Amino acid sequence: MKALLYMGPKQLDYQDVPDAVPQEGEELVCVSHVGICGSDMHAYLGHDERRPAPLILGHEAAGFIQGGENDGKRVAINPLVSCLKCSVCLSGRENLCAKRQIISMFPREGAFAELVAIPRNNLVFIPDHVSLTKAALTEPIACGWHASRMVQESLDNSITKPSALILGGGAIGVGAALSIKAQGVQNVTLLETNPVRRDYLARIREINVIGLNELTDNIMFDIVIDGVGFAGTREVATKYVLPGGVIAHIGLGDNEGGLDIRRMTLQEITFIGTYTYTQKDFNQTAIAIFDDRLGELNWVEKRSLSEGAQAFKDIYEGQCSAPKIILQPEILP
Ligand SMILES: [Zn+2]
Ligand SMILES: [Zn+2]
């Protein structure tokens, strides 16, 4: 099969590799669409020891099952492979399983390839009316769906009309904004500092997108979701969250700084770390996409997998206005 192979920092080669081989309980999926994630970028730059070269990256995928009784069925892939047996998994938090694996992270090869092997339990069937482009967005949006759900569970339920500020107009931030709106929060504002990205995001009718200069000291929010995760965004989060409010932190930008712990203590602000999604969140996100509850999802740019190396370079150099680039392998006959 053809694959985009990560060979070392800033080096991706489109080349022939041995076909993916499904193990017991797994399906072989012919990949049709696969998004580039911030974590793929992190690996591409050589900053992720869990993703040593040579490795096939990519975990935001959709495609067709190849072979077996479900041959040809269209699916979205949940890339998180958990044991499903430990107490953490049985409590419904498979995303925290100690034995957790993810495709594109050693030892599982990822989906920047014509074929990927994945446990049958990790597949969600896609109805005919839903495009595989939208299906490939299930994974990045599920991260925001999960964070939004955790926020709802923590927020004081006497707040009848909560307001939410989302930090960052990448796919994580956009997915979180659309998710929290679909979950019933009407007043959603997304902060994006890059004017080119901001112009692009104007096409998403569901969300109000602002720049930093539009954030004023007299407007505060019940909920802040940080989809970036740097000291600078955490500082904004703690400054603009209302007393008794909730901050959900999704981004993995840097590890320290930004939080005003004194203010958070005196104002009883809840801080939630959130990572990926549970199986239930993933499935609920897929259903929200099927039911058109997350808008048109027209904020992607599509390119060929064979030109994937250039796409990574463009993202690294800040040349992309779309929050998500989706790569497409040539579909096998
Ligand atoms: Zn991702
Ligand atoms: Zn487990």
Coordinates of C-alpha atoms and ligand atoms in Angstrom, one line a residue, residues 81-90 93-100, ligand 2:
V81 CA -8.0 1.4 21.5
S82 CA -8.6 0.6 25.1
C83 CA -8.6 -2.7 27.0
L84 CA -12.4 -2.5 27.8
K85 CA -11.8 -4.8 30.8
C86 CA -10.1 -2.7 33.5
S87 CA -12.1 -0.8 36.2
V88 CA -11.5 2.5 34.4
C89 CA -12.8 1.1 31.1
L90 CA -15.8 -0.5 32.8
R93 CA -13.8 6.3 30.9
E94 CA -11.9 4.2 28.3
N95 CA -9.9 7.3 27.4
L96 CA -8.1 7.0 30.7
C97 CA -7.3 3.3 30.4
A98 CA -3.7 2.5 31.4
K99 CA -3.4 0.1 28.4
R100 CA -4.7 2.7 26.0
Ligands
ZN2 ZN -8.9 -0.4 30.2

